[in-house]
Amino acid sequence: MIVSPWSQLNEHEQWSLISKLVGLREPEVETDQQVEAAAERFDQLIIEYGLDGNVNRRATADNVLTARNFIVQAARFWPHIAEIKGFRRSYLELTVLSREAFLQALADADYVINREPFWTNHKFDSAREMTNYSMQPSLHFANDRANESEYGPSYFFVHWDKTSAWFRKSNWRIRFLPGARQIEQLYAAVHHRFGCACPRQVSEHLKRV
């Protein structure tokens, strides 16, 4: 047995997610049936099973914390999200109501839009959080499958990079040398290849900032 992941959320977190899990456009008018549907959907998306068929409690707990982290960080552009399609460890999939309006909301929140290096594998829209320092986790949105009919330009993949290629300040000792910022950006970008920031790291970061 495992405690329902939905029951582990507080009232604000549940209310925030209801409309995004069942595709409502007016979250303030949800019914008891829609709340139950959202709870069931959330548990389906969150609970992971191991190869032995038993619940993977560690992975499931990470998915719950991922949901909580996203609710905190995405509050500013929450109205633009149409539906959340899936959760995994520091990773989500979602659709937005309007790609253009969503990207503008991200830009207004100081995200860096479509400024990728030539070697990037993000060939469509990519929006990266501007952090204070390069070693902080950075929220990243990308609609990598925008040209596929089953996804499209309003379908975004979301994760937290371990490091941030776009940052306001540097605490490197060599930061005053010519070209030091570019080297730090490259260093941070290379570290993206080593997976996402863990949910606990993201949670601690959000508490600090």
Short mmCIF file of C-alpha atoms in Angstrom, two decimals:
data_model
loop_
_atom_site.label_atom_id
_atom_site.label_comp_id
_atom_site.label_asym_id
_atom_site.label_seq_id
_atom_site.Cartn_x
_atom_site.Cartn_y
_atom_site.Cartn_z
CA MET A 1 0.00 0.00 0.00
CA ILE A 2 1.02 3.56 -0.66
CA VAL A 3 -0.57 6.80 0.50
CA SER A 4 -2.30 8.53 -2.40
CA PRO A 5 0.10 11.16 -3.82
CA TRP A 6 -2.88 13.51 -4.24
CA SER A 7 -3.54 13.36 -0.49
CA GLN A 8 0.04 14.48 0.15
CA LEU A 9 -0.63 17.85 -1.50
CA ASN A 10 -2.01 20.78 0.46
CA GLU A 11 -5.28 22.48 -0.50
CA HIS A 12 -3.58 25.22 -2.54
CA GLU A 13 -1.54 22.68 -4.52
CA GLN A 14 -4.61 20.57 -5.24
CA TRP A 15 -6.66 23.57 -6.31
CA SER A 16 -3.86 24.73 -8.61
CA LEU A 17 -3.65 21.36 -10.33
CA ILE A 18 -7.31 20.43 -10.76
CA SER A 19 -7.94 22.40 -13.93
CA LYS A 20 -4.58 21.42 -15.42
CA LEU A 21 -5.22 17.71 -14.93
CA VAL A 22 -8.74 17.52 -16.37
CA GLY A 23 -8.50 20.25 -19.02
CA LEU A 24 -10.79 22.84 -17.42
CA ARG A 25 -10.63 26.44 -18.58
CA GLU A 26 -12.40 27.83 -15.49
CA PRO A 27 -10.76 26.31 -12.38
CA GLU A 28 -13.01 28.15 -9.93
CA VAL A 29 -16.12 26.21 -11.02
CA GLU A 30 -14.87 22.63 -10.59
CA THR A 31 -17.35 19.99 -9.43
CA ASP A 32 -16.85 17.13 -7.00
CA GLN A 33 -16.63 14.79 -9.99
CA GLN A 34 -13.87 16.90 -11.56
CA VAL A 35 -11.94 16.99 -8.28
CA GLU A 36 -12.16 13.20 -8.06
CA ALA A 37 -11.07 12.89 -11.69
CA ALA A 38 -8.10 15.19 -11.06
CA ALA A 39 -7.06 13.19 -8.00
CA GLU A 40 -7.24 9.92 -9.92
CA ARG A 41 -5.33 11.39 -12.85
CA PHE A 42 -2.63 12.81 -10.60
CA ASP A 43 -2.08 9.48 -8.86
CA GLN A 44 -1.85 7.74 -12.25
CA LEU A 45 0.78 10.20 -13.46
CA ILE A 46 2.78 10.27 -10.23
CA ILE A 47 3.02 6.67 -9.05
CA GLU A 48 5.89 4.67 -10.56
CA TYR A 49 6.40 0.93 -10.39
CA GLY A 50 9.58 -1.11 -10.34
CA LEU A 51 10.40 -4.10 -12.51
CA ASP A 52 8.99 -6.34 -9.77
CA GLY A 53 5.59 -4.67 -10.08
CA ASN A 54 5.79 -2.98 -6.70
CA VAL A 55 5.52 0.77 -6.17
CA ASN A 56 8.85 2.56 -6.49
CA ARG A 57 8.46 4.80 -3.44
CA ARG A 58 11.61 6.84 -4.07
CA ALA A 59 10.63 7.66 -7.64
CA THR A 60 7.04 8.40 -6.63
CA ALA A 61 8.19 10.78 -3.88
CA ASP A 62 10.46 12.54 -6.39
CA ASN A 63 7.51 12.97 -8.75
CA VAL A 64 5.37 14.49 -5.99
CA LEU A 65 8.12 16.96 -5.14
CA THR A 66 8.51 17.77 -8.84
CA ALA A 67 4.83 18.72 -8.98
CA ARG A 68 5.20 20.91 -5.89
CA ASN A 69 8.29 22.61 -7.27
CA PHE A 70 6.56 23.38 -10.54
CA ILE A 71 3.50 24.87 -8.83
CA VAL A 72 5.79 27.24 -6.94
CA GLN A 73 7.94 28.27 -9.88
CA ALA A 74 5.25 28.42 -12.56
CA ALA A 75 2.78 30.57 -10.60
CA ARG A 76 3.50 33.66 -12.72
CA PHE A 77 2.47 31.99 -15.97
CA TRP A 78 0.10 29.34 -14.61
CA PRO A 79 -2.97 30.74 -16.48
CA HIS A 80 -1.27 29.98 -19.80
CA ILE A 81 -1.01 26.23 -19.09
CA ALA A 82 -3.85 24.22 -20.63
CA GLU A 83 -3.13 20.70 -19.40
CA ILE A 84 -0.35 18.79 -17.67
CA LYS A 85 0.31 15.54 -19.51
CA GLY A 86 2.86 13.85 -17.30
CA PHE A 87 5.30 14.00 -14.38
CA ARG A 88 8.64 12.36 -13.80
CA ARG A 89 11.71 13.20 -11.72
CA SER A 90 12.27 16.96 -12.30
CA TYR A 91 10.44 16.60 -15.62
CA LEU A 92 6.98 17.43 -16.96
CA GLU A 93 5.05 17.48 -20.20
CA LEU A 94 2.26 19.98 -20.79
CA THR A 95 0.25 21.92 -23.35
CA VAL A 96 -0.40 25.65 -23.37
CA LEU A 97 -3.41 27.66 -24.51
CA SER A 98 -1.39 29.86 -26.85
CA ARG A 99 2.25 29.30 -27.76
CA GLU A 100 2.78 32.99 -28.55
CA ALA A 101 1.17 34.26 -25.34
CA PHE A 102 3.03 31.67 -23.27
CA LEU A 103 6.42 32.62 -24.70
CA GLN A 104 5.64 36.29 -24.09
CA ALA A 105 4.73 35.53 -20.47
CA LEU A 106 8.04 33.70 -20.06
CA ALA A 107 9.91 36.61 -21.62
CA ASP A 108 8.15 39.00 -19.22
CA ALA A 109 9.36 36.74 -16.38
CA ASP A 110 12.96 37.20 -17.60
CA TYR A 111 13.31 33.87 -19.39
CA VAL A 112 15.72 33.78 -22.32
CA ILE A 113 13.77 32.86 -25.45
CA ASN A 114 15.25 31.07 -28.46
CA ARG A 115 18.90 31.93 -27.86
CA GLU A 116 20.56 28.56 -28.30
CA PRO A 117 24.14 27.71 -29.38
CA PHE A 118 24.68 26.23 -32.83
CA TRP A 119 25.15 22.71 -31.42
CA THR A 120 21.80 22.62 -29.59
CA ASN A 121 19.29 19.83 -30.18
CA HIS A 122 16.40 22.24 -29.50
CA LYS A 123 15.40 23.22 -33.02
CA PHE A 124 12.11 24.88 -32.13
CA ASP A 125 11.12 27.14 -29.20
CA SER A 126 13.38 27.01 -26.16
CA ALA A 127 12.90 29.16 -23.05
CA ARG A 128 15.47 29.11 -20.24
CA GLU A 129 15.17 30.69 -16.81
CA MET A 130 17.61 33.49 -16.05
CA THR A 131 19.16 32.65 -12.67
CA ASN A 132 21.36 34.70 -10.36
CA TYR A 133 24.35 32.32 -10.66
CA SER A 134 25.42 29.65 -13.12
CA MET A 135 25.48 26.83 -10.57
CA GLN A 136 21.79 27.22 -9.72
CA PRO A 137 19.16 24.92 -11.30
CA SER A 138 17.36 26.51 -14.22
CA LEU A 139 13.82 25.77 -15.43
CA HIS A 140 13.76 25.03 -19.16
CA PHE A 141 10.82 24.77 -21.58
CA ALA A 142 11.16 23.35 -25.10
CA ASN A 143 8.65 22.26 -27.74
CA ASP A 144 11.09 19.88 -29.42
CA ARG A 145 8.38 18.00 -31.34
CA ALA A 146 6.52 21.04 -32.64
CA ASN A 147 6.49 19.63 -36.19
CA GLU A 148 4.80 16.35 -35.18
CA SER A 149 1.04 16.23 -35.51
CA GLU A 150 0.50 14.29 -32.26
CA TYR A 151 2.39 16.99 -30.34
CA GLY A 152 2.56 20.35 -32.11
CA PRO A 153 3.92 23.80 -31.14
CA SER A 154 1.74 24.10 -28.02
CA TYR A 155 3.21 20.93 -26.45
CA PHE A 156 6.18 21.64 -24.18
CA PHE A 157 8.68 19.42 -22.41
CA VAL A 158 9.87 20.90 -19.12
CA HIS A 159 12.82 20.15 -16.85
CA TRP A 160 15.30 21.78 -14.51
CA ASP A 161 18.86 21.90 -15.81
CA LYS A 162 21.52 21.27 -13.17
CA THR A 163 23.30 24.49 -14.12
CA SER A 164 22.29 27.71 -15.83
CA ALA A 165 23.86 29.04 -19.01
CA TRP A 166 22.04 32.36 -18.50
CA PHE A 167 22.86 34.09 -15.22
CA ARG A 168 23.03 37.64 -13.87
CA LYS A 169 26.18 37.43 -11.75
CA SER A 170 29.33 35.36 -11.51
CA ASN A 171 31.13 34.17 -8.41
CA TRP A 172 34.04 32.64 -10.31
CA ARG A 173 37.44 33.84 -9.19
CA ILE A 174 38.43 34.59 -12.80
CA ARG A 175 35.23 36.53 -13.54
CA PHE A 176 37.12 39.77 -14.21
CA LEU A 177 39.25 38.28 -16.99
CA PRO A 178 38.27 38.84 -20.64
CA GLY A 179 36.07 36.04 -21.92
CA ALA A 180 35.48 34.57 -18.45
CA ARG A 181 31.70 34.91 -18.68
CA GLN A 182 31.60 33.07 -22.01
CA ILE A 183 33.71 30.27 -20.54
CA GLU A 184 31.37 30.02 -17.56
CA GLN A 185 28.36 29.86 -19.88
CA LEU A 186 30.01 27.06 -21.85
CA TYR A 187 30.88 25.21 -18.64
CA ALA A 188 27.25 25.44 -17.46
CA ALA A 189 25.91 24.36 -20.85
CA VAL A 190 28.16 21.29 -20.95
CA HIS A 191 26.87 20.19 -17.54
CA HIS A 192 23.32 20.02 -18.95
CA ARG A 193 24.37 16.72 -20.49
CA PHE A 194 24.58 15.08 -17.05
CA GLY A 195 20.86 15.01 -16.35
CA CYS A 196 18.35 17.20 -14.55
CA ALA A 197 18.68 18.81 -11.14
CA CYS A 198 17.17 16.51 -8.52
CA PRO A 199 13.80 17.59 -7.04
CA ARG A 200 15.34 18.18 -3.59
CA GLN A 201 18.01 20.44 -5.05
CA VAL A 202 15.32 22.42 -6.87
CA SER A 203 13.18 22.63 -3.74
CA GLU A 204 16.05 23.97 -1.63
CA HIS A 205 16.92 26.46 -4.36
CA LEU A 206 13.35 27.76 -4.51
CA LYS A 207 13.26 28.17 -0.73
CA ARG A 208 16.42 30.30 -0.87
CA VAL A 209 15.30 32.55 -3.70
#
